[in-house]
Amino acid sequence: MTDQYEFLTKDNISKYLSSKKVFANLIDANSLVEFKEVGDGNLNLVFIMKDSAGKGIVLKQALPYVRLVGPDWPMTPTRARIEAETTIIHAKYAQDLVPEIYDYDPERFIIAMEDLSDHVVWRGALNLGLRFDGVAGPLGKYVANTAFGTSVFSLGQEQHKLEIARAINPGLCLITEDLVFTEPYFENGRNSVLPSNEKDAQELANDKDMVHEIGLLKYKFMTAGESLIHGDLHTGSAMIKCEDKKVAESVKAIDSEFSFYGPIGFDLGALVANYTIAAARACALGNVEQMHWALSLGEQTWVAFEKEFRKLWPTRVDKRVFTDQLLEDLIKTWREDTLGYAGAKMARRIVGLAKTSDIETLEPNVREGAARAVLLIARKTTKERAQDKSWATLAKEAAEIIQKTVTK
Ligand code: SR1
Ligand code: MG
């Protein structure tokens, strides 16, 4: 049974640390001076411990249900295996951009990993109006390196197929298929908006062209096993260390439990969506400069992704029909996918279950306009994804919508 195992608590955690040799040099279980439960995500328990010598460790335990909802929504805790394995694999291609994994416990679904308490969650920093450069680019680089490294271009045909099988993650994919690609358009009792945004949500659901694009994007999500993607790469899945308060000196992509072999543009789209959401918040709080900066991040992520992927391309395993022209076509497709998924991810965070603190912590009088702006940009971005607009045009159009809508 995967739902009968002991959960970590303040009282049993020291015993757990002492019980495994792997922790002996990482932390002194008998001199724990700090213990915090910091899980603020939707799914898991997360504990940070420090010993008297200042050594720290993180233990993350998957619960057999969705934490956000409770035991009424069961969910396989084997997602912890997926996260541990993906993080280890991604480290092969982007070591500096993921946390180190020390151990995975398949009986209690516990991942032991690097303590990142000198980092902060990027979304939290964005919500405070803080502007750190050197994050969006490295995240694009992370996507490029992990996408290329786990693709058929790097692994070859047999290994790529074996990896698709190993990384299959139907339970968590179903959540994305439902929450991102279905429920914003076909209500399932889990959506919610402010009463003043009900018309906006209805317009989204009634937008036949949008629903058509969402169908194409969902189909690709369900069938295109391009690479081992992160699967939930929003600004809350990035931890950053910024001591000089301007440029991040460390960026880590965390929480890859939604990982599987999927379309490369999905992760890039998730980032673009969350930058747009951060921009809407900034404008709603009167910080127009921060809004423009947030809207410039999509280009930074994309440019870093494209540059890095092009750099890796000459190392592909089979150059016979995987020609340079193929790369040009793929880049074009991935850009369209990125914009398509960006709109899908914007809309789900406004209408569906599991929203973002960027918007939810705004006062209702400005939240209404910010939510409306994100929905309008979502529809435009997804439906016009094939128009080959420059990033500057995309940012300008988004800024116009936000400024017009938020202040109305
Ligand atoms: C039920 S899980 C809800 C959401 O939390 C995660 O962050 C994923 O985005 C998922 O869709
Ligand atoms: Mg998460």
Short mmCIF file of C-alpha atoms and ligand atoms in Angstrom, two decimals:
data_model
loop_
_atom_site.label_atom_id
_atom_site.label_comp_id
_atom_site.label_asym_id
_atom_site.label_seq_id
_atom_site.Cartn_x
_atom_site.Cartn_y
_atom_site.Cartn_z
CA MET A 1 0.00 0.00 0.00
CA THR A 2 1.37 3.41 -0.85
CA ASP A 3 -0.91 5.28 1.56
CA GLN A 4 0.20 3.64 4.81
CA TYR A 5 3.50 5.08 5.88
CA GLU A 6 4.70 7.26 8.70
CA PHE A 7 4.66 10.99 8.07
CA LEU A 8 7.57 13.11 9.23
CA THR A 9 6.92 15.20 12.34
CA LYS A 10 8.99 17.34 14.69
CA ASP A 11 9.06 14.35 17.07
CA ASN A 12 10.29 11.64 14.72
CA ILE A 13 12.55 13.55 12.34
CA SER A 14 15.74 13.32 14.40
CA LYS A 15 15.27 9.52 14.67
CA TYR A 16 14.79 9.38 10.91
CA LEU A 17 18.00 11.29 10.27
CA SER A 18 19.93 9.04 12.67
CA SER A 19 18.56 5.90 11.02
CA LYS A 20 20.28 6.41 7.66
CA LYS A 21 24.02 6.31 7.15
CA VAL A 22 23.79 8.66 4.20
CA PHE A 23 23.05 11.57 6.57
CA ALA A 24 25.99 10.96 8.89
CA ASN A 25 28.29 13.51 7.26
CA LEU A 26 25.54 15.88 6.19
CA ILE A 27 23.98 16.77 9.54
CA ASP A 28 24.31 15.88 13.21
CA ALA A 29 20.87 14.50 14.08
CA ASN A 30 21.63 14.82 17.78
CA SER A 31 22.28 18.54 17.73
CA LEU A 32 19.41 19.92 15.72
CA VAL A 33 18.94 23.59 16.57
CA GLU A 34 16.54 24.63 13.89
CA PHE A 35 13.48 22.89 12.54
CA LYS A 36 10.98 24.47 10.20
CA GLU A 37 8.08 23.11 8.16
CA VAL A 38 8.19 25.35 5.11
CA GLY A 39 5.97 23.52 2.61
CA ASP A 40 3.95 26.27 1.00
CA GLY A 41 3.19 24.37 -2.20
CA ASN A 42 0.03 22.51 -3.01
CA LEU A 43 1.21 18.96 -2.40
CA ASN A 44 3.96 18.05 0.09
CA LEU A 45 5.51 18.36 3.53
CA VAL A 46 8.88 20.17 3.45
CA PHE A 47 11.18 20.42 6.47
CA ILE A 48 14.44 22.33 6.88
CA MET A 49 16.77 21.27 9.68
CA LYS A 50 20.06 22.75 10.86
CA ASP A 51 22.53 21.38 13.39
CA SER A 52 24.60 23.28 15.94
CA ALA A 53 27.52 23.46 13.47
CA GLY A 54 25.27 25.22 10.94
CA LYS A 55 24.94 22.26 8.56
CA GLY A 56 21.50 22.04 6.98
CA ILE A 57 19.36 19.57 5.09
CA VAL A 58 15.88 19.55 3.54
CA LEU A 59 13.52 16.59 3.79
CA LYS A 60 10.54 16.63 1.46
CA GLN A 61 7.84 14.02 1.95
CA ALA A 62 5.03 13.35 -0.49
CA LEU A 63 1.64 12.93 1.16
CA PRO A 64 -0.79 10.39 -0.31
CA TYR A 65 -3.17 13.22 -1.15
CA VAL A 66 -3.20 16.80 -2.43
CA ARG A 67 -2.23 18.98 0.53
CA LEU A 68 -4.15 21.94 -0.87
CA VAL A 69 -7.43 19.99 -0.76
CA GLY A 70 -6.89 17.24 1.84
CA PRO A 71 -7.41 13.44 1.97
CA ASP A 72 -10.51 13.72 -0.25
CA TRP A 73 -8.19 14.10 -3.24
CA PRO A 74 -5.83 11.08 -3.11
CA MET A 75 -2.63 11.28 -5.12
CA THR A 76 0.18 8.80 -5.52
CA PRO A 77 3.19 9.63 -3.34
CA THR A 78 5.44 7.94 -5.91
CA ARG A 79 5.66 11.41 -7.43
CA ALA A 80 8.55 11.84 -4.98
CA ARG A 81 10.49 9.19 -6.94
CA ILE A 82 9.81 11.12 -10.14
CA GLU A 83 11.10 14.34 -8.58
CA ALA A 84 14.24 12.71 -7.16
CA GLU A 85 15.05 10.94 -10.43
CA THR A 86 14.38 13.97 -12.62
CA THR A 87 16.44 16.25 -10.40
CA ILE A 88 19.37 13.79 -10.55
CA ILE A 89 19.05 13.48 -14.33
CA HIS A 90 18.69 17.22 -14.83
CA ALA A 91 21.82 17.70 -12.71
CA LYS A 92 23.77 15.78 -15.35
CA TYR A 93 22.99 18.55 -17.82
CA ALA A 94 22.50 21.63 -15.63
CA GLN A 95 24.22 20.84 -12.34
CA ASP A 96 24.35 24.38 -10.99
CA LEU A 97 20.68 24.97 -11.69
CA VAL A 98 19.10 22.23 -9.53
CA PRO A 99 19.44 21.27 -5.86
CA GLU A 100 21.68 18.34 -4.94
CA ILE A 101 19.76 15.19 -4.05
CA TYR A 102 21.28 13.21 -1.17
CA ASP A 103 18.80 10.36 -0.83
CA TYR A 104 15.41 9.01 -1.84
CA ASP A 105 13.43 6.80 0.51
CA PRO A 106 10.96 4.70 -1.52
CA GLU A 107 9.18 3.38 1.59
CA ARG A 108 8.27 6.75 3.07
CA PHE A 109 8.50 8.80 -0.12
CA ILE A 110 11.07 11.19 1.34
CA ILE A 111 13.62 13.11 -0.69
CA ALA A 112 16.66 14.43 1.19
CA MET A 113 18.22 17.36 -0.56
CA GLU A 114 20.44 20.39 -0.36
CA ASP A 115 19.38 23.09 2.07
CA LEU A 116 18.62 26.19 0.03
CA SER A 117 17.70 28.41 2.97
CA ASP A 118 20.17 31.03 1.74
CA HIS A 119 17.90 31.28 -1.32
CA VAL A 120 14.39 32.71 -1.58
CA VAL A 121 11.46 31.65 -3.73
CA TRP A 122 11.48 33.93 -6.78
CA ARG A 123 7.71 34.48 -6.70
CA GLY A 124 7.99 35.85 -3.16
CA ALA A 125 10.68 38.32 -4.26
CA LEU A 126 8.62 39.38 -7.28
CA ASN A 127 5.59 39.88 -5.06
CA LEU A 128 7.62 42.27 -2.91
CA GLY A 129 8.46 44.30 -6.01
CA LEU A 130 12.09 43.18 -5.96
CA ARG A 131 13.91 43.07 -9.27
CA PHE A 132 16.70 40.54 -9.60
CA ASP A 133 18.35 40.08 -12.94
CA GLY A 134 20.23 36.93 -13.86
CA VAL A 135 17.27 34.60 -13.22
CA ALA A 136 15.19 34.46 -16.41
CA GLY A 137 18.26 33.76 -18.57
CA PRO A 138 19.59 30.88 -16.45
CA LEU A 139 16.11 29.33 -16.39
CA GLY A 140 16.11 29.38 -20.22
CA LYS A 141 19.54 27.78 -20.12
CA TYR A 142 18.24 25.14 -17.69
CA VAL A 143 15.41 24.27 -20.08
CA ALA A 144 17.78 24.10 -23.07
CA ASN A 145 20.38 21.90 -21.39
CA THR A 146 17.92 19.48 -19.85
CA ALA A 147 15.75 19.40 -22.97
CA PHE A 148 18.67 18.67 -25.27
CA GLY A 149 20.33 16.24 -22.84
CA THR A 150 17.21 14.10 -22.49
CA SER A 151 16.12 14.33 -26.12
CA VAL A 152 16.59 11.82 -28.88
CA PHE A 153 19.33 14.14 -30.18
CA SER A 154 21.47 13.31 -27.16
CA LEU A 155 20.21 9.92 -25.92
CA GLY A 156 19.67 8.19 -29.24
CA GLN A 157 16.58 6.18 -30.13
CA GLU A 158 16.73 3.23 -27.70
CA GLN A 159 17.70 5.12 -24.56
CA HIS A 160 15.15 7.83 -25.31
CA LYS A 161 12.36 5.24 -25.49
CA LEU A 162 13.48 3.51 -22.29
CA GLU A 163 13.55 6.88 -20.56
CA ILE A 164 10.03 7.74 -21.73
CA ALA A 165 8.86 4.50 -20.11
CA ARG A 166 10.79 5.07 -16.87
CA ALA A 167 9.51 8.60 -16.43
CA ILE A 168 5.83 7.93 -17.09
CA ASN A 169 3.80 10.03 -14.62
CA PRO A 170 0.10 9.56 -15.44
CA GLY A 171 -1.35 10.78 -12.12
CA LEU A 172 0.34 14.14 -12.18
CA CYS A 173 -0.09 14.56 -15.92
CA LEU A 174 -3.82 14.08 -15.36
CA ILE A 175 -3.83 17.00 -12.93
CA THR A 176 -2.25 19.22 -15.59
CA GLU A 177 -4.55 17.89 -18.30
CA ASP A 178 -7.56 18.70 -16.11
CA LEU A 179 -6.51 21.94 -14.42
CA VAL A 180 -4.62 23.59 -17.29
CA PHE A 181 -6.29 22.28 -20.43
CA THR A 182 -9.85 21.38 -19.50
CA GLU A 183 -11.42 22.98 -16.45
CA PRO A 184 -10.90 26.66 -17.34
CA TYR A 185 -13.15 25.92 -20.34
CA PHE A 186 -15.40 23.17 -18.94
CA GLU A 187 -16.23 23.88 -15.29
CA ASN A 188 -15.81 20.92 -12.94
CA GLY A 189 -16.71 22.52 -9.63
CA ARG A 190 -13.16 23.63 -8.87
CA ASN A 191 -13.03 27.02 -10.60
CA SER A 192 -13.46 30.32 -8.78
CA VAL A 193 -13.17 34.02 -9.58
CA LEU A 194 -14.32 37.26 -8.01
CA PRO A 195 -17.99 37.94 -8.86
CA SER A 196 -16.79 40.90 -10.92
CA ASN A 197 -14.59 38.55 -13.01
CA GLU A 198 -17.35 36.03 -13.76
CA LYS A 199 -18.04 37.60 -17.15
CA ASP A 200 -14.32 37.41 -18.03
CA ALA A 201 -14.21 33.72 -17.12
CA GLN A 202 -17.33 33.09 -19.20
CA GLU A 203 -15.80 34.90 -22.18
CA LEU A 204 -12.72 32.70 -21.91
CA ALA A 205 -14.81 29.53 -21.85
CA ASN A 206 -16.95 30.77 -24.77
CA ASP A 207 -13.93 31.65 -26.91
CA LYS A 208 -14.14 28.89 -29.55
CA ASP A 209 -10.82 29.80 -31.18
CA MET A 210 -9.08 29.63 -27.81
CA VAL A 211 -10.67 26.27 -27.03
CA HIS A 212 -9.48 24.98 -30.40
CA GLU A 213 -5.89 26.06 -29.66
CA ILE A 214 -6.13 24.57 -26.17
CA GLY A 215 -7.20 21.27 -27.77
CA LEU A 216 -4.11 21.28 -29.98
CA LEU A 217 -1.86 22.15 -27.02
CA LYS A 218 -3.43 19.50 -24.79
CA TYR A 219 -3.01 16.86 -27.47
CA LYS A 220 0.64 17.77 -27.85
CA PHE A 221 1.10 17.74 -24.06
CA MET A 222 -0.37 14.23 -23.96
CA THR A 223 1.52 12.77 -26.90
CA ALA A 224 4.77 14.63 -27.65
CA GLY A 225 7.50 12.88 -25.65
CA GLU A 226 10.26 15.25 -26.72
CA SER A 227 12.30 15.55 -23.55
CA LEU A 228 12.23 15.07 -19.78
CA ILE A 229 10.55 18.36 -18.91
CA HIS A 230 10.17 19.90 -15.44
CA GLY A 231 6.41 19.99 -15.81
CA ASP A 232 5.59 22.84 -13.41
CA LEU A 233 8.21 25.53 -13.96
CA HIS A 234 6.57 28.63 -12.52
CA THR A 235 8.24 31.39 -10.51
CA GLY A 236 7.45 29.46 -7.31
CA SER A 237 9.60 26.61 -8.64
CA ALA A 238 12.69 28.82 -8.86
CA MET A 239 14.85 29.59 -5.84
CA ILE A 240 17.32 32.44 -6.09
CA LYS A 241 20.25 33.68 -4.04
CA CYS A 242 20.88 37.40 -4.42
CA GLU A 243 23.25 38.85 -1.91
CA ASP A 244 24.03 42.11 -3.70
CA LYS A 245 20.30 42.59 -4.30
CA LYS A 246 20.65 43.16 -8.05
CA VAL A 247 21.86 40.07 -9.87
CA ALA A 248 21.18 36.51 -8.74
CA GLU A 249 24.32 34.58 -7.95
CA SER A 250 22.52 31.24 -7.82
CA VAL A 251 19.32 30.00 -9.44
CA LYS A 252 17.81 26.57 -8.72
CA ALA A 253 14.83 24.95 -10.40
CA ILE A 254 13.02 22.91 -7.74
CA ASP A 255 9.91 20.73 -7.39
CA SER A 256 9.96 18.68 -10.59
CA GLU A 257 7.37 16.15 -9.42
CA PHE A 258 5.20 16.89 -12.48
CA SER A 259 8.09 15.85 -14.71
CA PHE A 260 7.62 13.47 -17.64
CA TYR A 261 8.59 13.23 -21.31
CA GLY A 262 6.59 16.08 -22.79
CA PRO A 263 6.76 19.07 -25.12
CA ILE A 264 9.74 21.37 -24.58
CA GLY A 265 7.64 24.52 -24.99
CA PHE A 266 5.55 23.65 -21.93
CA ASP A 267 8.23 24.68 -19.40
CA LEU A 268 9.11 27.83 -21.33
CA GLY A 269 5.42 28.75 -21.57
CA ALA A 270 4.98 28.30 -17.82
CA LEU A 271 7.74 30.83 -17.20
CA VAL A 272 6.34 33.36 -19.67
CA ALA A 273 2.89 32.99 -18.08
CA ASN A 274 4.19 33.68 -14.61
CA TYR A 275 6.21 36.70 -15.75
CA THR A 276 2.98 38.13 -17.18
CA ILE A 277 1.14 37.44 -13.94
CA ALA A 278 3.94 39.20 -12.01
CA ALA A 279 3.65 42.15 -14.42
CA ALA A 280 -0.10 42.44 -13.85
CA ARG A 281 0.49 42.50 -10.10
CA ALA A 282 3.19 45.15 -10.42
CA CYS A 283 0.91 47.44 -12.43
CA ALA A 284 -2.00 46.85 -10.06
CA LEU A 285 0.27 48.09 -7.26
CA GLY A 286 1.26 51.14 -9.29
CA ASN A 287 4.76 49.96 -10.18
CA VAL A 288 4.77 50.43 -13.95
CA GLU A 289 8.55 50.18 -14.23
CA GLN A 290 8.44 46.77 -12.54
CA MET A 291 5.66 45.74 -14.94
CA HIS A 292 7.81 46.55 -18.00
CA TRP A 293 10.76 44.72 -16.46
CA ALA A 294 8.64 41.61 -15.74
CA LEU A 295 7.36 41.66 -19.32
CA SER A 296 10.94 41.72 -20.64
CA LEU A 297 11.77 38.43 -18.89
CA GLY A 298 10.09 36.24 -21.51
CA GLU A 299 12.58 37.39 -24.12
CA GLN A 300 15.49 36.76 -21.74
CA THR A 301 14.36 33.20 -21.08
CA TRP A 302 13.68 32.48 -24.74
CA VAL A 303 16.95 34.00 -26.02
CA ALA A 304 18.98 32.03 -23.47
CA PHE A 305 17.10 28.85 -24.35
CA GLU A 306 17.60 29.29 -28.09
CA LYS A 307 21.27 30.25 -27.80
CA GLU A 308 22.07 27.28 -25.59
CA PHE A 309 20.12 24.77 -27.68
CA ARG A 310 21.87 26.00 -30.85
CA LYS A 311 25.21 25.57 -29.09
CA LEU A 312 24.40 21.95 -28.26
CA TRP A 313 22.98 21.09 -31.68
CA PRO A 314 26.31 20.16 -33.34
CA THR A 315 26.73 17.40 -30.71
CA ARG A 316 23.53 15.55 -31.75
CA VAL A 317 23.91 11.83 -32.27
CA ASP A 318 22.55 11.46 -35.82
CA LYS A 319 23.18 14.21 -38.32
CA ARG A 320 21.89 12.39 -41.42
CA VAL A 321 18.30 13.58 -41.44
CA PHE A 322 18.48 15.72 -38.30
CA THR A 323 19.79 18.58 -40.40
CA ASP A 324 20.43 22.21 -39.55
CA GLN A 325 17.19 23.04 -41.34
CA LEU A 326 15.36 20.73 -38.93
CA LEU A 327 16.69 22.80 -36.04
CA GLU A 328 15.30 25.97 -37.63
CA ASP A 329 11.88 24.33 -37.96
CA LEU A 330 11.99 23.01 -34.40
CA ILE A 331 12.93 26.40 -32.96
CA LYS A 332 9.99 27.96 -34.79
CA THR A 333 7.62 25.25 -33.51
CA TRP A 334 8.92 25.52 -29.94
CA ARG A 335 8.42 29.29 -29.98
CA GLU A 336 4.81 28.82 -31.06
CA ASP A 337 4.37 26.11 -28.43
CA THR A 338 5.89 28.39 -25.79
CA LEU A 339 3.41 31.16 -26.50
CA GLY A 340 0.51 28.71 -26.73
CA TYR A 341 1.33 27.12 -23.39
CA ALA A 342 2.00 30.55 -21.87
CA GLY A 343 -1.60 31.60 -22.54
CA ALA A 344 -2.94 28.28 -21.27
CA LYS A 345 -0.96 28.64 -18.04
CA MET A 346 -2.02 32.26 -17.53
CA ALA A 347 -5.70 31.41 -17.86
CA ARG A 348 -5.60 28.40 -15.52
CA ARG A 349 -4.03 30.45 -12.72
CA ILE A 350 -6.84 32.99 -12.86
CA VAL A 351 -9.87 30.76 -13.32
CA GLY A 352 -9.00 27.30 -12.05
CA LEU A 353 -7.82 25.60 -8.87
CA ALA A 354 -4.35 26.52 -7.53
CA LYS A 355 -4.00 30.21 -8.18
CA THR A 356 -0.99 32.48 -7.65
CA SER A 357 -0.25 34.67 -4.65
CA ASP A 358 0.72 37.43 -7.12
CA ILE A 359 -2.94 38.00 -7.94
CA GLU A 360 -4.69 36.49 -4.91
CA THR A 361 -3.02 38.80 -2.40
CA LEU A 362 -4.14 41.94 -4.25
CA GLU A 363 -7.06 43.87 -2.79
CA PRO A 364 -10.26 42.95 -4.69
CA ASN A 365 -10.58 46.44 -6.18
CA VAL A 366 -7.32 45.98 -8.14
CA ARG A 367 -7.40 42.18 -8.29
CA GLU A 368 -10.40 42.33 -10.59
CA GLY A 369 -8.55 44.36 -13.27
CA ALA A 370 -5.31 42.38 -12.90
CA ALA A 371 -7.17 39.08 -13.34
CA ARG A 372 -9.06 40.45 -16.35
CA ALA A 373 -5.82 41.64 -17.93
CA VAL A 374 -4.16 38.26 -17.51
CA LEU A 375 -7.15 36.52 -19.12
CA LEU A 376 -7.15 38.91 -22.09
CA ILE A 377 -3.39 38.46 -22.62
CA ALA A 378 -3.81 34.68 -22.25
CA ARG A 379 -6.32 34.53 -25.08
CA LYS A 380 -4.35 36.83 -27.36
CA THR A 381 -1.01 35.12 -26.73
CA THR A 382 -2.32 31.62 -27.38
CA LYS A 383 -4.48 32.48 -30.39
CA GLU A 384 -1.83 34.64 -32.08
CA ARG A 385 1.10 32.36 -31.29
CA ALA A 386 1.85 31.63 -34.95
CA GLN A 387 2.09 35.30 -35.97
CA ASP A 388 5.85 35.46 -35.37
CA LYS A 389 5.69 38.68 -33.36
CA SER A 390 8.91 39.93 -31.82
CA TRP A 391 9.30 39.67 -28.06
CA ALA A 392 9.28 43.46 -27.91
CA THR A 393 5.88 43.53 -29.64
CA LEU A 394 4.51 40.85 -27.32
CA ALA A 395 5.69 42.82 -24.28
CA LYS A 396 4.28 46.09 -25.67
CA GLU A 397 0.89 44.54 -26.40
CA ALA A 398 0.74 42.94 -22.95
CA ALA A 399 1.71 46.23 -21.27
CA GLU A 400 -1.03 48.06 -23.15
CA ILE A 401 -3.66 45.53 -22.08
CA ILE A 402 -2.51 45.57 -18.47
CA GLN A 403 -2.38 49.35 -18.20
CA LYS A 404 -5.73 49.81 -19.85
CA THR A 405 -7.44 47.07 -17.87
CA VAL A 406 -5.90 47.37 -14.44
CA THR A 407 -6.53 51.07 -14.09
CA LYS A 408 -10.05 51.04 -15.53
C1 SR1 B 1 -3.60 19.74 -7.23
S1 SR1 B 1 -2.08 20.36 -7.60
C2 SR1 B 1 -2.39 21.93 -8.21
C3 SR1 B 1 -1.25 22.56 -8.88
O1 SR1 B 1 -0.16 22.66 -8.02
C4 SR1 B 1 1.04 22.54 -8.75
O2 SR1 B 1 1.81 23.69 -8.57
C5 SR1 B 1 0.67 22.34 -10.19
O3 SR1 B 1 0.74 23.53 -10.94
C6 SR1 B 1 -0.72 21.84 -10.09
O4 SR1 B 1 -1.47 22.06 -11.25
MG MG B 2 5.29 22.59 -7.20
#
